[in-house]
């Protein structure tokens, strides 16, 4: 019996792994952006509630860590950061089904993944506590699914929500902006949003606005090994 049990366990493990990291879906199978989702916070933005933080894409922060933290995401910040005090209620951006609670997707200490129509998934990272949700549970747009936390775990160093929009296979990462109906032009006036992108001075306008950022493919080549980066790379450009 032992070999059969082992084989069964192996199959189970591989199917679990497949659920997390299935082959990339073709782009044609993934819903195009049409403002079909909402913001992950309720109420008006502001210094006491929530503000946009680091943008999605070719940010200076991601550039500096392009070969380490973001090396498997083509060197870009594959999500959108919202600064918010710890404990701020986080809401599902759309109707969907809970796919994972504290799955293997980083963004510690706690994260939630929700599957949506159109083969899209949203990930809510750096949550304060393990969310009281069950995989398979249906959630509605705007439903509270957790509390925002701090990537450093202190609630004073970097309290923020990291929101990602992925394809359901978790291989592709998209700029959430065109998928989320919001007044981005006004929101971008606050915080550091929209002012923190790494330049390639050879192509100085490339990827410099919040809505012109590239999608990312897990494990793809680095997108920002720039010939003439600005700000300069620590220790040289290569
Ligand atoms: Zn982030």
Coordinates of N, CA and C and ligand atoms in Angstrom, one line a residue:
X1 N 0.8 -1.2 0.0 CA 0.0 0.0 0.0 C 0.9 1.3 0.0
X2 N 2.0 1.1 0.6 CA 2.8 2.3 0.8 C 3.1 3.1 -0.5
X3 N 3.6 2.3 -1.6 CA 3.9 3.0 -2.8 C 2.6 3.7 -3.4
X4 N 1.5 3.1 -3.3 CA 0.2 3.7 -3.8 C -0.1 5.0 -3.0
X5 N 0.1 4.9 -1.7 CA -0.2 6.1 -0.9 C 0.8 7.2 -1.3
X6 N 2.0 6.8 -1.5 CA 3.0 7.8 -1.8 C 2.7 8.4 -3.2
X7 N 2.3 7.5 -4.1 CA 1.9 8.1 -5.4 C 0.7 9.0 -5.3
X8 N -0.3 8.6 -4.5 CA -1.4 9.5 -4.3 C -1.0 10.8 -3.7
X9 N -0.2 10.7 -2.7 CA 0.3 12.0 -2.1 C 1.0 12.8 -3.1
X10 N 1.8 12.2 -3.9 CA 2.6 12.9 -4.9 C 1.7 13.6 -5.9
X11 N 0.6 12.9 -6.3 CA -0.4 13.4 -7.3 C -1.1 14.6 -6.6
X12 N -1.4 14.5 -5.4 CA -2.1 15.5 -4.7 C -1.2 16.8 -4.6
X13 N 0.0 16.5 -4.3 CA 1.0 17.7 -4.2 C 1.1 18.3 -5.5
X14 N 1.3 17.5 -6.6 CA 1.5 18.1 -7.9 C 0.3 18.9 -8.3
X15 N -0.9 18.4 -8.0 CA -2.1 19.1 -8.4 C -2.3 20.4 -7.6
X16 N -1.8 20.4 -6.4 CA -1.9 21.6 -5.6 C -0.9 22.6 -6.2
X17 N 0.3 22.1 -6.6 CA 1.3 23.0 -7.2 C 0.7 23.5 -8.5
X18 N 0.0 22.7 -9.2 CA -0.6 23.1 -10.5 C -1.6 24.2 -10.3
X19 N -2.3 24.1 -9.2 CA -3.3 25.1 -8.9 C -2.7 26.5 -8.7
X20 N -1.5 26.5 -8.1 CA -0.8 27.7 -7.8 C -0.1 28.2 -9.1
X21 N 0.5 27.3 -9.8 CA 1.4 27.7 -10.9 C 1.1 26.9 -12.1
X22 N -0.1 27.0 -12.7 CA -0.4 26.4 -13.9 C 0.3 27.1 -15.0
X23 N 0.4 26.4 -16.2 CA 1.0 27.1 -17.4 C 0.2 28.4 -17.6
X24 N 1.0 29.4 -18.2 CA 0.4 30.7 -18.4 C -0.8 30.6 -19.4
X25 N -1.9 31.2 -19.0 CA -3.1 31.3 -19.9 C -2.8 32.1 -21.1
X26 N -3.3 31.8 -22.3 CA -3.1 32.7 -23.4 C -3.8 34.0 -23.2
X27 N -3.3 35.1 -23.7 CA -3.9 36.4 -23.4 C -5.3 36.5 -23.9
X28 N -5.6 35.7 -24.9 CA -7.0 35.7 -25.5 C -8.0 35.2 -24.5
X29 N -7.5 34.4 -23.5 CA -8.5 33.8 -22.5 C -8.7 34.7 -21.3
X30 N -8.0 35.9 -21.3 CA -8.0 36.7 -20.1 C -8.8 38.0 -20.4
X31 N -9.7 38.4 -19.5 CA -10.6 39.5 -19.8 C -9.7 40.8 -20.0
X32 N -10.1 41.6 -20.9 CA -9.5 42.9 -21.2 C -9.9 43.9 -20.1
X33 N -9.1 44.9 -19.9 CA -9.5 45.9 -18.8 C -10.6 46.8 -19.3
X34 N -11.7 46.9 -18.5 CA -12.8 47.8 -18.8 C -13.3 48.5 -17.6
X35 N -12.5 48.7 -16.6 CA -12.9 49.3 -15.3 C -13.9 48.4 -14.6
X36 N -13.7 47.1 -14.8 CA -14.7 46.2 -14.2 C -14.6 46.0 -12.7
X37 N -13.5 46.5 -12.1 CA -13.4 46.3 -10.6 C -13.4 47.6 -9.9
X38 N -13.5 47.5 -8.5 CA -13.5 48.7 -7.7 C -12.3 48.8 -6.8
X39 N -12.2 49.8 -6.1 CA -11.0 50.0 -5.2 C -11.1 49.1 -4.0
X40 N -9.9 48.8 -3.4 CA -9.9 47.9 -2.3 C -10.2 48.5 -0.9
X41 N -10.5 49.8 -1.0 CA -10.8 50.5 0.3 C -12.1 51.3 0.0
X42 N -12.9 51.5 1.1 CA -14.1 52.3 1.0 C -13.7 53.7 1.5
X43 N -14.6 54.7 1.2 CA -14.4 56.0 1.7 C -13.4 56.8 0.9
X44 N -13.3 58.1 1.3 CA -12.4 59.0 0.5 C -10.9 58.8 0.9
X45 N -10.0 59.0 0.0 CA -8.6 58.9 0.3 C -8.2 60.1 1.1
X46 N -7.1 59.9 1.9 CA -6.6 61.0 2.7 C -5.5 60.5 3.6
X47 N -4.8 61.4 4.3 CA -3.7 61.0 5.1 C -4.1 60.1 6.3
X48 N -5.3 60.2 6.7 CA -5.8 59.4 7.8 C -6.5 58.1 7.4
X49 N -6.7 58.0 6.1 CA -7.4 56.8 5.6 C -6.6 55.9 4.7
X50 N -6.4 56.3 3.4 CA -5.6 55.6 2.5 C -5.2 56.5 1.4
X51 N -4.0 56.3 0.8 CA -3.4 57.0 -0.3 C -2.7 56.0 -1.2
X52 N -2.5 56.4 -2.4 CA -1.7 55.6 -3.3 C -0.2 55.7 -2.8
X53 N 0.5 54.6 -2.8 CA 1.9 54.6 -2.5 C 2.7 54.3 -3.8
X54 N 3.5 53.3 -3.7 CA 4.3 52.9 -4.9 C 3.3 52.4 -6.0
X55 N 3.6 52.9 -7.2 CA 2.9 52.5 -8.4 C 3.2 51.1 -8.8
X56 N 2.4 50.6 -9.8 CA 2.7 49.3 -10.5 C 3.8 49.6 -11.5
X57 N 4.7 48.7 -11.7 CA 5.6 48.7 -12.9 C 7.0 49.1 -12.6
X58 N 7.6 49.9 -13.5 CA 9.0 50.2 -13.5 C 9.4 51.2 -12.5
X59 N 9.1 51.0 -11.2 CA 9.4 52.0 -10.2 C 10.9 52.0 -9.9
X60 N 11.3 53.1 -9.3 CA 12.7 53.2 -8.9 C 13.1 52.1 -7.9
X61 N 12.1 51.9 -7.0 CA 12.3 50.9 -5.9 C 12.5 49.5 -6.5
X62 N 11.6 49.2 -7.5 CA 11.7 47.8 -8.1 C 13.0 47.7 -8.9
X63 N 13.4 48.9 -9.6 CA 14.6 48.8 -10.4 C 15.8 48.5 -9.5
X64 N 15.9 49.1 -8.3 CA 17.0 48.9 -7.4 C 17.1 47.4 -7.0
X65 N 15.9 46.8 -7.0 CA 15.9 45.3 -6.5 C 15.5 44.4 -7.7
X66 N 15.8 44.9 -8.9 CA 15.3 44.1 -10.1 C 15.9 42.7 -10.2
X67 N 17.1 42.5 -9.6 CA 17.7 41.2 -9.7 C 17.5 40.4 -8.5
X68 N 16.9 41.0 -7.4 CA 16.7 40.2 -6.2 C 15.2 40.1 -6.0
X69 N 14.6 41.0 -5.2 CA 13.2 40.8 -4.9 C 12.3 40.7 -6.1
X70 N 12.6 41.4 -7.2 CA 11.7 41.4 -8.3 C 12.3 40.6 -9.5
X71 N 13.3 39.9 -9.2 CA 14.0 39.2 -10.3 C 13.1 38.2 -11.1
X72 N 12.2 37.6 -10.4 CA 11.3 36.6 -11.0 C 10.1 37.3 -11.7
X73 N 10.0 38.6 -11.6 CA 8.8 39.3 -12.1 C 9.3 40.3 -13.1
X74 N 10.3 40.0 -13.8 CA 10.9 40.8 -14.9 C 11.4 42.2 -14.4
X75 N 11.6 42.2 -13.1 CA 12.3 43.4 -12.5 C 11.3 44.6 -12.2
X76 N 10.0 44.3 -12.3 CA 9.1 45.4 -12.0 C 8.2 45.1 -10.7
X77 N 7.7 46.2 -10.2 CA 6.8 46.1 -9.0 C 5.4 45.6 -9.6
X78 N 5.1 44.4 -9.4 CA 3.9 43.8 -10.1 C 2.6 44.0 -9.4
X79 N 2.6 45.0 -8.5 CA 1.3 45.3 -7.9 C 1.2 46.8 -7.6
X80 N 0.2 47.2 -7.0 CA -0.1 48.6 -6.7 C -0.2 48.7 -5.2
X81 N 0.6 49.7 -4.6 CA 0.6 49.9 -3.1 C -0.3 51.0 -2.7
X82 N -1.1 50.7 -1.7 CA -2.0 51.7 -1.1 C -1.5 51.9 0.4
X83 N -1.0 53.1 0.7 CA -0.6 53.3 2.1 C -1.9 53.4 2.9
X84 N -1.9 52.8 4.1 CA -3.1 52.8 5.0 C -2.7 52.4 6.4
X85 N -3.3 53.0 7.4 CA -2.9 52.5 8.8 C -3.3 51.1 8.9
X86 N -2.5 50.3 9.7 CA -2.8 48.9 10.0 C -4.2 48.8 10.5
X87 N -4.9 47.8 10.0 CA -6.3 47.5 10.5 C -7.3 48.2 9.6
X88 N -6.9 48.9 8.6 CA -7.9 49.4 7.7 C -8.6 48.3 6.9
X89 N -10.0 48.3 6.9 CA -10.6 47.2 6.3 C -10.3 47.1 4.8
X90 N -10.0 45.9 4.3 CA -9.6 45.7 2.9 C -10.8 45.0 2.2
X91 N -11.2 45.5 1.1 CA -12.4 45.0 0.4 C -12.1 44.3 -0.9
X92 N -12.8 43.3 -1.2 CA -12.7 42.6 -2.5 C -13.0 43.6 -3.7
X93 N -12.1 43.6 -4.7 CA -12.3 44.6 -5.8 C -13.4 44.1 -6.7
X94 N -13.9 42.9 -6.6 CA -15.0 42.4 -7.4 C -15.6 41.2 -6.9
X95 N -16.8 40.8 -7.4 CA -17.4 39.5 -7.1 C -16.4 38.4 -7.4
X96 N -16.4 37.3 -6.6 CA -15.5 36.3 -6.9 C -15.6 35.1 -5.9
X97 N -14.5 34.3 -5.9 CA -14.5 33.1 -5.1 C -13.1 33.1 -4.4
X98 N -13.0 32.9 -3.1 CA -11.7 32.9 -2.4 C -10.9 31.7 -3.0
X99 N -9.8 32.0 -3.5 CA -8.9 30.9 -4.0 C -7.9 30.4 -3.0
X100 N -7.3 31.3 -2.3 CA -6.3 31.0 -1.3 C -6.2 32.0 -0.2
X101 N -6.0 31.4 1.0 CA -5.7 32.2 2.2 C -4.3 31.9 2.7
X102 N -3.4 32.8 2.7 CA -2.0 32.6 3.1 C -1.4 31.5 2.2
X103 N -1.6 31.7 0.9 CA -1.0 30.8 -0.1 C 0.5 31.2 -0.3
X104 N 1.1 30.5 -1.2 CA 2.6 30.6 -1.4 C 3.0 31.8 -2.3
X105 N 2.4 32.9 -2.1 CA 2.6 34.0 -3.0 C 3.3 35.2 -2.4
X106 N 4.0 35.0 -1.3 CA 4.7 36.1 -0.7 C 3.8 37.2 -0.2
X107 N 4.3 38.4 -0.3 CA 3.5 39.5 0.2 C 3.1 39.3 1.7
X108 N 4.1 38.9 2.5 CA 3.9 38.5 3.9 C 3.5 39.7 4.8
X109 N 2.9 39.5 5.9 CA 2.8 38.2 6.6 C 1.6 37.4 6.2
X110 N 0.6 38.0 5.6 CA -0.7 37.3 5.3 C -1.2 37.8 3.9
X111 N -1.7 36.9 3.2 CA -2.3 37.3 1.9 C -3.6 36.5 1.6
X112 N -4.3 37.1 0.6 CA -5.6 36.4 0.2 C -5.6 36.5 -1.4
X113 N -6.0 35.5 -2.0 CA -6.2 35.5 -3.5 C -7.7 35.2 -3.7
X114 N -8.3 36.1 -4.6 CA -9.7 35.9 -5.0 C -9.7 35.7 -6.5
X115 N -10.4 34.7 -7.0 CA -10.6 34.5 -8.4 C -11.9 35.2 -8.9
X116 N -11.7 35.8 -10.1 CA -12.8 36.6 -10.6 C -13.2 36.0 -12.0
X117 N -14.2 36.6 -12.6 CA -14.6 36.2 -14.0 C -13.5 36.6 -14.9
X118 N -13.4 36.0 -16.1 CA -12.4 36.4 -17.1 C -11.0 35.9 -16.8
X119 N -10.9 34.8 -16.0 CA -9.6 34.2 -15.7 C -8.7 35.2 -15.0
X120 N -9.2 36.1 -14.2 CA -8.4 37.1 -13.4 C -8.5 36.7 -12.0
X121 N -7.4 37.0 -11.3 CA -7.3 36.8 -9.8 C -6.7 38.1 -9.2
X122 N -7.2 38.4 -8.0 CA -6.7 39.6 -7.3 C -6.0 39.0 -6.1
X123 N -4.8 39.6 -5.7 CA -4.1 39.3 -4.5 C -4.0 40.5 -3.6
X124 N -4.2 40.2 -2.4 CA -4.2 41.3 -1.3 C -3.1 40.9 -0.4
X125 N -2.0 41.7 -0.4 CA -0.8 41.3 0.4 C -0.5 42.2 1.6
X126 N 0.4 41.7 2.4 CA 0.8 42.3 3.7 C -0.4 42.5 4.6
X127 N -1.3 41.6 4.6 CA -2.4 41.8 5.6 C -2.0 41.6 7.0
X128 N -2.7 42.2 7.9 CA -2.3 42.2 9.3 C -2.4 40.8 10.0
X129 N -3.5 40.1 9.7 CA -3.8 38.8 10.3 C -4.2 37.9 9.2
X130 N -4.2 36.6 9.6 CA -4.8 35.6 8.7 C -6.3 35.9 8.5
X131 N -6.7 36.0 7.2 CA -8.1 36.4 7.0 C -9.0 35.2 7.4
X132 N -10.2 35.6 7.9 CA -11.2 34.6 8.3 C -12.1 34.2 7.1
X133 N -11.4 33.7 6.1 CA -12.1 33.3 4.9 C -11.8 31.8 4.6
X134 N -12.6 31.1 3.8 CA -12.3 29.7 3.4 C -12.2 29.7 1.9
X135 N -11.2 29.0 1.4 CA -11.1 28.8 0.0 C -12.4 28.2 -0.5
X136 N -12.9 28.7 -1.7 CA -14.2 28.2 -2.2 C -15.4 29.1 -1.8
X137 N -15.1 30.0 -0.8 CA -16.2 30.9 -0.3 C -16.4 32.0 -1.3
X138 N -17.7 32.3 -1.6 CA -18.0 33.4 -2.5 C -17.9 34.7 -1.8
X139 N -17.4 35.7 -2.5 CA -17.3 37.1 -1.9 C -17.9 38.0 -2.9
X140 N -18.4 39.1 -2.4 CA -19.0 40.1 -3.3 C -18.1 41.3 -3.4
X141 N -18.2 42.0 -4.4 CA -17.4 43.3 -4.6 C -17.7 44.2 -3.4
X142 N -16.7 44.7 -2.8 CA -16.8 45.6 -1.6 C -16.9 44.9 -0.3
X143 N -17.0 43.6 -0.3 CA -17.0 42.8 0.9 C -15.6 42.9 1.6
X144 N -15.6 43.1 3.0 CA -14.4 43.2 3.7 C -13.8 41.8 3.7
X145 N -12.5 41.6 3.3 CA -11.9 40.3 3.2 C -10.7 40.3 4.1
X146 N -10.3 41.4 4.8 CA -9.2 41.3 5.7 C -8.9 42.8 6.2
X147 N -7.7 42.9 6.8 CA -7.3 44.1 7.4 C -5.9 44.4 6.8
X148 N -5.6 45.7 6.5 CA -4.3 46.0 5.9 C -3.3 45.9 7.1
X149 N -2.1 45.6 6.7 CA -1.0 45.4 7.6 C 0.3 46.2 7.2
X150 N 1.4 45.6 7.4 CA 2.7 46.3 7.2 C 3.7 45.2 6.7
X151 N 4.3 45.5 5.6 CA 5.3 44.5 5.0 C 6.4 44.3 6.0
X152 N 6.7 45.3 6.9 CA 7.8 45.1 7.9 C 7.3 44.5 9.2
X153 N 6.0 44.4 9.3 CA 5.4 43.8 10.5 C 5.3 44.8 11.7
X154 N 5.6 46.0 11.5 CA 5.7 46.9 12.7 C 4.5 47.8 12.8
X155 N 3.8 48.0 11.7 CA 2.7 49.0 11.6 C 3.1 50.5 11.7
X156 N 4.4 50.7 11.8 CA 4.9 52.1 11.7 C 5.9 52.3 10.6
X157 N 6.5 51.2 10.1 CA 7.6 51.4 9.1 C 7.0 51.5 7.7
X158 N 6.1 50.6 7.3 CA 5.6 50.6 5.9 C 4.2 50.1 5.8
X159 N 3.3 50.6 6.6 CA 1.9 50.1 6.5 C 1.3 50.3 5.1
X160 N 1.0 49.2 4.5 CA 0.3 49.4 3.1 C -0.3 48.1 2.7
X161 N -1.2 48.2 1.8 CA -1.7 47.0 1.1 C -1.0 46.9 -0.3
X162 N -0.6 45.7 -0.6 CA -0.1 45.4 -1.9 C -1.1 44.7 -2.7
X163 N -1.6 45.3 -3.8 CA -2.7 44.7 -4.6 C -2.2 44.3 -5.9
X164 N -2.4 43.0 -6.3 CA -2.0 42.6 -7.6 C -3.2 42.1 -8.4
X165 N -3.1 42.2 -9.7 CA -4.1 41.7 -10.6 C -3.3 40.7 -11.5
X166 N -3.7 39.4 -11.3 CA -3.0 38.4 -12.1 C -3.9 37.6 -13.0
X167 N -3.4 36.8 -13.9 CA -4.2 35.8 -14.5 C -4.4 34.7 -13.5
X168 N -5.4 33.9 -13.8 CA -5.7 32.8 -12.8 C -4.6 31.8 -12.6
X169 N -3.7 31.7 -13.6 CA -2.6 30.7 -13.5 C -1.5 31.3 -12.7
X170 N -1.6 32.6 -12.3 CA -0.5 33.2 -11.5 C 0.8 33.4 -12.3
X171 N 0.7 33.4 -13.6 CA 1.9 33.6 -14.4 C 2.0 35.0 -14.9
X172 N 0.9 35.6 -15.1 CA 0.9 37.0 -15.7 C 0.4 38.0 -14.7
X173 N 1.0 39.2 -14.8 CA 0.7 40.3 -13.9 C 0.3 41.5 -14.7
X174 N -0.8 42.1 -14.3 CA -1.2 43.3 -15.1 C -1.3 44.5 -14.3
X175 N -1.2 45.7 -15.0 CA -1.4 46.9 -14.3 C -2.8 47.0 -13.9
X176 N -3.1 47.2 -12.6 CA -4.5 47.2 -12.1 C -5.3 48.5 -12.6
X177 N -4.6 49.5 -13.0 CA -5.2 50.8 -13.2 C -6.4 50.7 -14.2
X178 N -6.2 50.2 -15.4 CA -7.4 50.2 -16.3 C -8.4 49.2 -16.0
X179 N -8.2 48.3 -15.0 CA -9.2 47.3 -14.6 C -10.0 47.9 -13.5
X180 N -9.6 48.9 -12.8 CA -10.3 49.5 -11.6 C -10.8 50.8 -11.9
X181 N -12.2 51.0 -11.8 CA -12.8 52.2 -12.1 C -12.5 53.2 -10.9
X182 N -11.7 54.2 -11.1 CA -11.4 55.2 -10.1 C -10.9 56.4 -10.8
X183 N -10.9 57.5 -10.0 CA -10.4 58.8 -10.6 C -8.9 58.8 -10.4
X184 N -8.2 58.1 -11.2 CA -6.7 57.9 -11.0 C -6.0 59.2 -11.2
X185 N -6.4 60.1 -12.0 CA -5.7 61.4 -12.2 C -5.7 62.2 -10.9
X186 N -6.8 62.2 -10.2 CA -6.8 62.9 -8.9 C -6.1 62.1 -7.8
X187 N -6.3 60.8 -7.8 CA -5.6 59.9 -6.8 C -4.1 60.1 -7.0
X188 N -3.6 60.2 -8.2 CA -2.2 60.3 -8.5 C -1.5 61.5 -8.0
X189 N -2.4 62.5 -7.5 CA -1.8 63.8 -7.0 C -1.2 63.6 -5.6
X190 N -1.6 62.5 -4.9 CA -1.2 62.3 -3.6 C 0.0 61.3 -3.5
X191 N 0.7 61.4 -2.4 CA 1.8 60.4 -2.2 C 2.9 60.5 -3.3
X192 N 3.6 59.4 -3.4 CA 4.7 59.4 -4.4 C 4.3 58.8 -5.7
X193 N 3.0 58.5 -5.8 CA 2.5 57.8 -7.0 C 2.8 58.6 -8.3
X194 N 3.3 57.9 -9.3 CA 3.4 58.6 -10.6 C 4.7 59.4 -10.7
X195 N 5.5 59.5 -9.6 CA 6.7 60.3 -9.7 C 7.9 59.4 -9.4
X196 N 7.7 58.1 -9.4 CA 8.8 57.3 -8.9 C 9.2 56.2 -9.9
X197 N 9.3 56.5 -11.2 CA 9.6 55.5 -12.2 C 11.1 55.7 -12.6
X198 N 11.7 54.6 -12.8 CA 13.1 54.6 -13.3 C 13.2 55.0 -14.8
X199 N 14.1 55.9 -15.1 CA 14.3 56.3 -16.5 C 15.3 55.4 -17.1
X200 N 15.1 55.1 -18.4 CA 16.2 54.7 -19.3 C 16.4 56.0 -20.2
X201 N 17.5 56.7 -19.9 CA 17.8 58.0 -20.6 C 17.9 57.8 -22.1
X202 N 18.1 56.6 -22.6 CA 18.1 56.3 -24.0 C 16.7 56.4 -24.6
X203 N 15.7 56.1 -23.8 CA 14.3 56.2 -24.2 C 13.5 56.9 -23.1
X204 N 13.8 58.2 -22.9 CA 13.4 58.8 -21.6 C 11.9 58.9 -21.3
X205 N 11.0 58.7 -22.2 CA 9.6 58.7 -21.9 C 9.0 57.3 -21.7
X206 N 9.8 56.3 -21.9 CA 9.3 55.0 -21.8 C 8.9 54.6 -20.3
X207 N 7.7 54.1 -20.1 CA 7.2 53.6 -18.8 C 7.4 54.7 -17.7
X208 N 6.9 55.9 -18.0 CA 7.1 57.0 -17.0 C 5.7 57.5 -16.5
X209 N 4.6 56.9 -16.9 CA 3.3 57.3 -16.4 C 2.6 56.1 -15.8
X210 N 1.7 56.4 -14.8 CA 1.0 55.3 -14.1 C 0.3 54.3 -15.1
X211 N -0.2 54.8 -16.2 CA -1.0 54.0 -17.1 C -0.2 53.4 -18.3
X212 N 1.1 53.6 -18.3 CA 1.9 53.1 -19.5 C 2.9 52.0 -19.1
X213 N 2.5 51.3 -18.0 CA 3.4 50.3 -17.5 C 3.2 48.9 -18.2
X214 N 4.3 48.1 -18.3 CA 4.2 46.8 -19.0 C 3.6 45.7 -18.1
X215 N 3.0 44.8 -18.7 CA 2.6 43.6 -18.0 C 3.9 42.7 -17.7
X216 N 3.8 41.8 -16.8 CA 4.9 41.0 -16.4 C 4.5 39.5 -16.5
X217 N 5.5 38.7 -16.9 CA 5.4 37.3 -17.0 C 6.3 36.6 -16.0
X218 N 5.8 35.8 -15.1 CA 6.7 35.1 -14.1 C 7.9 34.5 -14.8
X219 N 9.1 34.7 -14.4 CA 10.2 34.1 -14.9 C 10.8 34.6 -16.2
X220 N 10.1 35.7 -16.7 CA 10.5 36.3 -18.0 C 11.8 37.1 -17.8
X221 N 12.4 37.5 -18.9 CA 13.7 38.3 -18.8 C 13.4 39.7 -18.1
X222 N 14.4 40.2 -17.5 CA 14.3 41.5 -16.9 C 14.0 42.6 -18.0
X223 N 13.0 43.4 -17.7 CA 12.6 44.5 -18.6 C 13.4 45.7 -18.5
X224 N 14.0 45.9 -17.3 CA 14.6 47.2 -17.0 C 16.2 47.1 -16.8
X225 N 16.8 46.3 -17.6 CA 18.3 46.4 -17.6 C 18.7 47.5 -18.5
X226 N 18.5 48.7 -18.0 CA 18.6 49.9 -18.9 C 20.1 50.2 -19.2
X227 N 20.3 50.7 -20.4 CA 21.7 51.1 -20.8 C 22.1 52.4 -20.0
X228 N 21.1 53.3 -19.9 CA 21.4 54.6 -19.2 C 20.4 54.9 -18.2
X229 N 20.5 54.2 -17.0 CA 19.4 54.3 -16.0 C 19.6 55.6 -15.2
X230 N 18.4 56.2 -14.8 CA 18.4 57.3 -13.9 C 17.2 57.2 -13.0
X231 N 17.4 57.3 -11.7 CA 18.6 57.4 -10.9 C 19.6 56.2 -11.3
X232 N 20.9 56.5 -11.1 CA 21.9 55.5 -11.5 C 21.7 54.3 -10.6
X233 N 22.1 53.1 -11.2 CA 22.1 51.9 -10.4 C 23.2 51.9 -9.4
X234 N 22.9 51.4 -8.2 CA 24.0 51.3 -7.2 C 25.1 50.5 -7.7
X235 N 26.3 51.0 -7.7 CA 27.5 50.2 -8.1 C 27.6 50.1 -9.6
X236 N 26.9 51.0 -10.4 CA 27.0 50.9 -11.8 C 25.8 50.4 -12.5
X237 N 25.7 50.5 -13.8 CA 24.4 50.2 -14.4 C 24.3 48.7 -14.7
X238 N 25.4 47.9 -14.6 CA 25.3 46.5 -14.8 C 25.6 45.7 -13.6
Ligands
LIG1 ZN1 3.9 46.4 -3.4

